């Protein structure tokens, strides 16, 4: 007799295969027509910002409204010497267009085909279409807030990391290495490499989010690495962990107090440590608790006090998943207690509203 769990697994697998048949048929047809017509199905408006050898491709999805922080980000990019090419995966009303126009080089509206990487791809194809070869291409995504709204400082940090392509975080999963896809700084050598051009020319658009991640975030890094390009992170766990050793006990206690613990047992252990923070051996126990927790998440979302104040990690995610919600609550609690510097006012207001909505 076949075990019930095997029957369920096979039925689930069959269901996935059946659901994939229509997608496999209609996507190549619909998206092939979209590609053949490129850029006819895009709405392209010139902005008032000057062109530059440094281009910032900013992917946005302004639903339900365009946030003030997005406008401020574009303003900061112009101040840092970048020409913002803003690609919106959602329609923009006249008010949003008017708010963005003074701070963008070009404003592009497109259908939400291929999600983030579809928007990235179309922005890059537009640069080719216009016969432009930037010195540097900065790619940013409005799925995160840039907390201090200082594009110049971000670029300096990414540039200092070196490499052909720099990003915020380099994730390692087994043999896979990939940069998180909300932030890339791509230098001239990478922009002119056959690996970069081939990847974006061959990228097949899909609206299946799982495939977007596989072909996009992971596939992009894999293709560039295979092409001999060096991918580097500006922030990593080793530097985060080394920074913990330099904190005094009061600061370390704040790291524990305003952490996004992955489970109630971790939070209870942290509360117990906080209650005896001046006992001998407390510091070693606190560091040991952090070390036990780090393999179960990302350092920047688990411990926002140390990530932000010690390492200078500049991002906070807007996504609705449980980890991001917990991270935002811990971050905002740290801000209100004075343990984390407040982000710019527009971002703080948006963060307040998002945490209230999460609740």
Coordinates of C-alpha atoms in Angstrom, one line a residue:
X1 CA 0.0 0.0 0.0
X2 CA 1.3 3.4 -0.9
X3 CA 1.7 5.7 2.1
X4 CA -0.8 8.6 2.1
X5 CA 1.9 11.2 2.3
X6 CA 3.4 10.0 -1.0
X7 CA 0.0 10.1 -2.6
X8 CA -0.5 13.7 -1.5
X9 CA 3.0 14.7 -2.7
X10 CA 2.4 13.2 -6.1
X11 CA -1.0 14.8 -6.4
X12 CA 0.5 18.2 -5.5
X13 CA 3.2 17.7 -8.1
X14 CA 0.7 16.8 -10.7
X15 CA -1.3 19.8 -9.9
X16 CA 1.7 22.1 -10.3
X17 CA 2.5 20.5 -13.7
X18 CA -1.1 21.0 -14.9
X19 CA -1.2 24.6 -13.7
X20 CA 2.0 25.3 -15.6
X21 CA 0.7 24.2 -18.9
X22 CA -1.4 27.3 -19.7
X23 CA 1.4 29.5 -18.4
X24 CA 3.9 27.8 -20.6
X25 CA 1.7 28.3 -23.6
X26 CA 0.4 31.9 -23.2
X27 CA 3.4 33.6 -21.7
X28 CA 5.8 33.1 -24.7
X29 CA 3.0 34.2 -27.0
X30 CA 2.0 37.3 -25.1
X31 CA 5.5 38.3 -23.9
X32 CA 7.0 37.6 -27.3
X33 CA 4.7 40.1 -28.9
X34 CA 5.6 42.6 -26.2
X35 CA 9.3 42.1 -26.9
X36 CA 8.8 42.4 -30.7
X37 CA 7.0 45.8 -30.2
X38 CA 9.6 47.2 -27.8
X39 CA 9.5 50.0 -26.8
X40 CA 6.1 50.8 -28.3
X41 CA 4.2 49.5 -25.3
X42 CA 6.1 51.7 -22.9
X43 CA 5.0 55.2 -22.0
X44 CA 8.2 57.4 -21.8
X45 CA 8.2 60.9 -20.5
X46 CA 11.2 63.2 -20.2
X47 CA 11.9 64.7 -16.8
X48 CA 13.7 67.8 -15.8
X49 CA 16.9 66.3 -14.4
X50 CA 20.0 66.5 -16.5
X51 CA 21.6 63.5 -18.2
X52 CA 24.7 62.1 -16.7
X53 CA 27.3 59.4 -17.3
X54 CA 26.0 57.8 -14.1
X55 CA 22.5 56.4 -14.4
X56 CA 20.2 55.2 -11.6
X57 CA 17.5 52.8 -12.7
X58 CA 14.8 53.1 -10.0
X59 CA 12.1 50.5 -10.2
X60 CA 8.8 51.5 -8.5
X61 CA 5.4 50.0 -7.9
X62 CA 3.4 53.0 -6.5
X63 CA 0.3 51.3 -5.1
X64 CA -2.0 52.8 -3.9
X65 CA -0.1 56.1 -4.1
X66 CA 3.4 57.4 -4.8
X67 CA 5.2 57.7 -1.5
X68 CA 7.0 60.9 -0.6
X69 CA 10.1 58.8 0.1
X70 CA 10.3 57.8 -3.6
X71 CA 10.3 61.4 -4.7
X72 CA 13.0 62.2 -2.0
X73 CA 15.1 59.3 -3.2
X74 CA 15.1 60.7 -6.8
X75 CA 16.1 64.1 -5.4
X76 CA 19.0 62.5 -3.5
X77 CA 20.1 60.6 -6.6
X78 CA 20.3 63.8 -8.6
X79 CA 22.3 65.5 -5.8
X80 CA 24.7 62.5 -6.0
X81 CA 25.3 63.1 -9.7
X82 CA 23.0 60.4 -11.1
X83 CA 20.4 60.7 -13.8
X84 CA 17.3 58.8 -12.5
X85 CA 15.6 56.6 -15.0
X86 CA 12.4 55.7 -13.1
X87 CA 10.6 52.7 -14.3
X88 CA 7.1 52.2 -12.9
X89 CA 5.4 48.8 -13.0
X90 CA 2.0 50.6 -12.3
X91 CA 0.3 53.5 -13.9
X92 CA 1.1 57.0 -12.6
X93 CA -1.6 59.6 -12.3
X94 CA -1.0 63.2 -13.3
X95 CA -0.2 64.3 -9.7
X96 CA 2.5 61.6 -9.3
X97 CA 4.0 62.5 -12.7
X98 CA 4.2 66.1 -11.7
X99 CA 5.9 65.3 -8.3
X100 CA 8.5 63.1 -10.0
X101 CA 9.2 65.2 -13.1
X102 CA 11.7 67.7 -11.5
X103 CA 13.8 64.9 -10.1
X104 CA 14.0 62.4 -12.9
X105 CA 15.8 62.1 -16.2
X106 CA 13.1 59.9 -17.8
X107 CA 9.9 58.5 -16.4
X108 CA 8.8 55.2 -17.9
X109 CA 5.4 53.4 -17.3
X110 CA 5.1 49.7 -18.3
X111 CA 2.8 46.8 -17.7
X112 CA 3.8 44.7 -14.7
X113 CA 5.2 41.9 -16.8
X114 CA 8.1 40.1 -15.2
X115 CA 7.7 42.0 -12.0
X116 CA 11.0 43.7 -10.8
X117 CA 13.3 42.0 -13.3
X118 CA 11.0 42.8 -16.1
X119 CA 11.3 46.5 -15.2
X120 CA 15.0 46.2 -14.8
X121 CA 15.3 44.6 -18.2
X122 CA 13.2 47.2 -20.0
X123 CA 15.2 50.0 -18.4
X124 CA 18.5 48.4 -19.5
X125 CA 17.1 47.8 -23.0
X126 CA 16.1 51.4 -23.2
X127 CA 19.6 52.5 -22.6
X128 CA 20.7 50.2 -25.4
X129 CA 17.9 51.5 -27.6
X130 CA 19.2 55.1 -27.0
X131 CA 22.8 54.0 -27.7
X132 CA 23.9 55.1 -24.2
X133 CA 26.8 53.5 -22.3
X134 CA 26.8 54.7 -18.7
X135 CA 30.0 54.8 -16.7
X136 CA 28.0 53.3 -13.7
X137 CA 24.5 51.9 -13.4
X138 CA 22.9 52.0 -10.0
X139 CA 19.8 49.8 -9.7
X140 CA 17.4 50.4 -6.8
X141 CA 14.0 49.1 -6.0
X142 CA 11.3 50.6 -3.9
X143 CA 10.7 47.4 -2.1
X144 CA 13.1 48.9 0.4
X145 CA 13.5 52.3 2.1
X146 CA 16.9 53.9 2.0
X147 CA 16.7 55.1 5.5
X148 CA 18.9 58.1 5.6
X149 CA 18.0 59.0 2.0
X150 CA 21.6 59.6 1.2
X151 CA 22.3 58.2 -2.2
X152 CA 25.8 59.6 -2.3
X153 CA 26.8 57.8 0.9
X154 CA 25.3 54.5 -0.4
X155 CA 27.2 54.8 -3.7
X156 CA 30.4 55.5 -1.8
X157 CA 29.9 52.4 0.3
X158 CA 29.2 50.2 -2.7
X159 CA 32.1 51.7 -4.6
X160 CA 34.4 51.0 -1.7
X161 CA 33.4 47.4 -1.7
X162 CA 35.2 47.0 -5.0
X163 CA 34.3 44.3 -7.5
X164 CA 32.6 44.6 -10.9
X165 CA 29.2 44.5 -9.4
X166 CA 28.5 45.6 -5.8
X167 CA 25.3 45.0 -3.8
X168 CA 24.0 45.2 -0.3
X169 CA 24.1 41.6 0.7
X170 CA 25.6 38.5 -0.9
X171 CA 23.6 35.5 0.0
X172 CA 25.2 32.0 0.1
X173 CA 23.0 28.9 -0.2
X174 CA 25.1 25.8 -0.8
X175 CA 27.0 26.4 -4.0
X176 CA 24.8 29.3 -4.9
X177 CA 25.9 32.9 -4.4
X178 CA 23.7 35.8 -5.3
X179 CA 23.3 39.5 -4.5
X180 CA 20.0 40.6 -3.1
X181 CA 18.3 42.2 -6.0
X182 CA 17.0 45.6 -4.6
X183 CA 20.4 47.2 -5.0
X184 CA 23.2 46.9 -7.5
X185 CA 26.1 49.2 -8.5
X186 CA 27.3 48.0 -11.9
X187 CA 30.6 49.4 -13.1
X188 CA 31.7 50.1 -16.7
X189 CA 33.6 46.8 -17.1
X190 CA 30.5 44.8 -16.1
X191 CA 28.2 46.9 -18.3
X192 CA 30.3 46.2 -21.3
X193 CA 30.9 42.5 -20.6
X194 CA 29.4 39.8 -22.9
X195 CA 28.0 38.1 -19.7
X196 CA 25.9 41.1 -18.7
X197 CA 24.5 41.8 -22.2
X198 CA 23.8 38.1 -22.9
X199 CA 21.9 37.7 -19.6
X200 CA 19.6 40.6 -20.2
X201 CA 19.1 39.8 -23.9
X202 CA 18.1 36.2 -23.1
X203 CA 16.1 36.8 -19.9
X204 CA 12.6 35.3 -20.5
X205 CA 9.9 37.3 -18.8
X206 CA 7.5 35.5 -16.5
X207 CA 4.8 36.6 -14.0
X208 CA 5.4 33.5 -11.9
X209 CA 7.1 35.0 -8.8
X210 CA 9.0 31.8 -8.1
X211 CA 10.5 31.8 -11.6
X212 CA 11.2 35.5 -11.3
X213 CA 13.4 34.8 -8.3
X214 CA 15.1 31.8 -10.0
X215 CA 15.7 33.5 -13.4
X216 CA 16.1 37.0 -11.9
X217 CA 17.8 37.4 -8.5
X218 CA 19.7 34.1 -8.6
X219 CA 20.0 33.7 -12.4
X220 CA 21.5 37.2 -12.8
X221 CA 24.3 36.6 -10.2
X222 CA 25.0 33.1 -11.6
X223 CA 25.3 34.4 -15.1
X224 CA 27.7 37.2 -14.2
X225 CA 29.8 35.0 -12.0
X226 CA 30.0 32.4 -14.8
X227 CA 31.1 35.2 -17.1
X228 CA 34.1 36.0 -14.9
X229 CA 32.7 39.1 -13.1
X230 CA 33.4 39.6 -9.4
X231 CA 30.3 40.2 -7.3
X232 CA 30.9 41.8 -3.8
X233 CA 28.7 42.9 -0.9
X234 CA 28.9 46.2 0.9
X235 CA 27.7 44.6 4.2
X236 CA 28.2 41.1 5.6
X237 CA 27.6 39.0 8.7
X238 CA 31.3 38.7 9.5
X239 CA 31.7 42.5 9.9
X240 CA 28.4 42.7 11.8
X241 CA 29.6 40.0 14.3
X242 CA 33.0 41.7 14.7
X243 CA 31.3 44.9 15.5
X244 CA 29.3 43.3 18.3
X245 CA 32.6 42.7 20.2
X246 CA 33.3 46.4 20.3
X247 CA 29.9 47.4 21.9
X248 CA 29.7 48.3 25.5
X249 CA 27.3 46.4 27.7
X250 CA 24.6 49.0 27.6
X251 CA 24.6 49.1 23.8
X252 CA 24.7 45.3 23.6
X253 CA 21.6 45.2 25.9
X254 CA 19.8 47.4 23.4
X255 CA 20.7 45.0 20.6
X256 CA 18.9 42.3 22.6
X257 CA 16.0 44.5 23.6
X258 CA 15.1 45.7 20.1
X259 CA 15.7 42.4 18.3
X260 CA 13.3 40.7 15.9
X261 CA 13.5 37.3 17.6
X262 CA 12.4 34.4 15.4
X263 CA 10.6 32.6 18.2
X264 CA 9.1 33.1 21.7
X265 CA 11.9 31.1 23.3
X266 CA 14.5 33.4 22.0
X267 CA 12.6 36.5 23.2
X268 CA 12.2 34.9 26.6
X269 CA 15.9 34.1 26.8
X270 CA 16.7 37.7 25.8
X271 CA 14.3 39.1 28.5
X272 CA 16.0 36.9 31.1
X273 CA 19.4 38.2 30.1
X274 CA 18.2 41.8 30.2
X275 CA 17.0 41.2 33.8
X276 CA 20.5 40.3 34.9
X277 CA 22.6 42.4 32.6
X278 CA 25.1 43.4 35.3
X279 CA 25.8 39.8 36.5
X280 CA 29.2 38.2 35.8
X281 CA 29.2 36.3 32.5
X282 CA 26.2 38.2 31.2
X283 CA 28.1 39.5 28.1
X284 CA 29.3 36.1 27.0
X285 CA 25.7 34.7 27.4
X286 CA 24.3 37.6 25.3
X287 CA 26.8 37.0 22.5
X288 CA 26.2 33.3 22.6
X289 CA 22.4 33.9 22.2
X290 CA 23.0 36.1 19.2
X291 CA 25.3 33.5 17.7
X292 CA 22.7 30.7 18.2
X293 CA 20.1 32.9 16.5
X294 CA 22.1 34.1 13.4
X295 CA 21.8 30.9 11.4
X296 CA 18.0 31.2 11.6
X297 CA 17.7 34.6 9.8
X298 CA 19.6 37.5 8.4
X299 CA 21.7 39.6 10.7
X300 CA 20.2 42.9 9.5
X301 CA 16.6 42.0 10.1
X302 CA 17.2 40.1 13.3
X303 CA 19.3 42.7 15.1
X304 CA 18.5 46.2 13.6
X305 CA 20.2 48.2 16.4
X306 CA 23.6 46.7 15.7
X307 CA 23.0 46.5 11.9
X308 CA 22.0 50.2 11.7
X309 CA 24.2 51.8 14.4
X310 CA 27.2 49.6 14.2
X311 CA 27.5 48.6 10.6
X312 CA 25.6 51.4 9.0
X313 CA 23.2 49.1 7.1
X314 CA 20.9 51.6 5.3
X315 CA 17.9 49.6 4.2
X316 CA 14.5 48.5 5.6
X317 CA 12.2 46.3 3.6
X318 CA 8.6 47.2 2.9
X319 CA 7.4 43.7 2.1
X320 CA 4.4 42.1 3.9
X321 CA 6.0 38.8 5.0
X322 CA 6.3 37.9 8.6
X323 CA 10.1 38.5 8.9
X324 CA 9.8 42.0 7.4
X325 CA 6.9 42.8 9.8
X326 CA 8.8 41.7 12.8
X327 CA 11.9 43.6 11.6
X328 CA 9.9 46.8 11.2
X329 CA 8.3 46.5 14.6
X330 CA 11.7 46.0 16.3
X331 CA 13.3 48.8 14.2
X332 CA 10.5 51.3 15.1
X333 CA 10.6 50.4 18.8
X334 CA 14.4 51.0 18.7
X335 CA 13.8 54.4 17.1
X336 CA 11.2 55.4 19.6
X337 CA 13.5 54.5 22.5
X338 CA 16.5 56.4 21.0
X339 CA 18.5 53.2 20.3
X340 CA 18.4 53.8 16.5
X341 CA 18.6 57.1 14.8
X342 CA 15.3 58.1 13.2
X343 CA 15.2 57.9 9.4
X344 CA 14.2 60.9 7.4
X345 CA 10.8 62.3 8.4
X346 CA 8.9 61.1 5.3
X347 CA 10.2 57.5 5.8
X348 CA 9.4 57.7 9.5
X349 CA 5.9 58.7 8.8
X350 CA 5.5 55.9 6.2
X351 CA 7.1 53.4 8.6
X352 CA 4.7 54.4 11.4
X353 CA 1.8 53.9 9.0
X354 CA 3.1 50.5 7.8
X355 CA 3.6 49.2 11.3
X356 CA 0.1 50.3 12.3
X357 CA -1.3 48.5 9.2
X358 CA 0.7 45.4 10.0
X359 CA -0.9 45.3 13.4

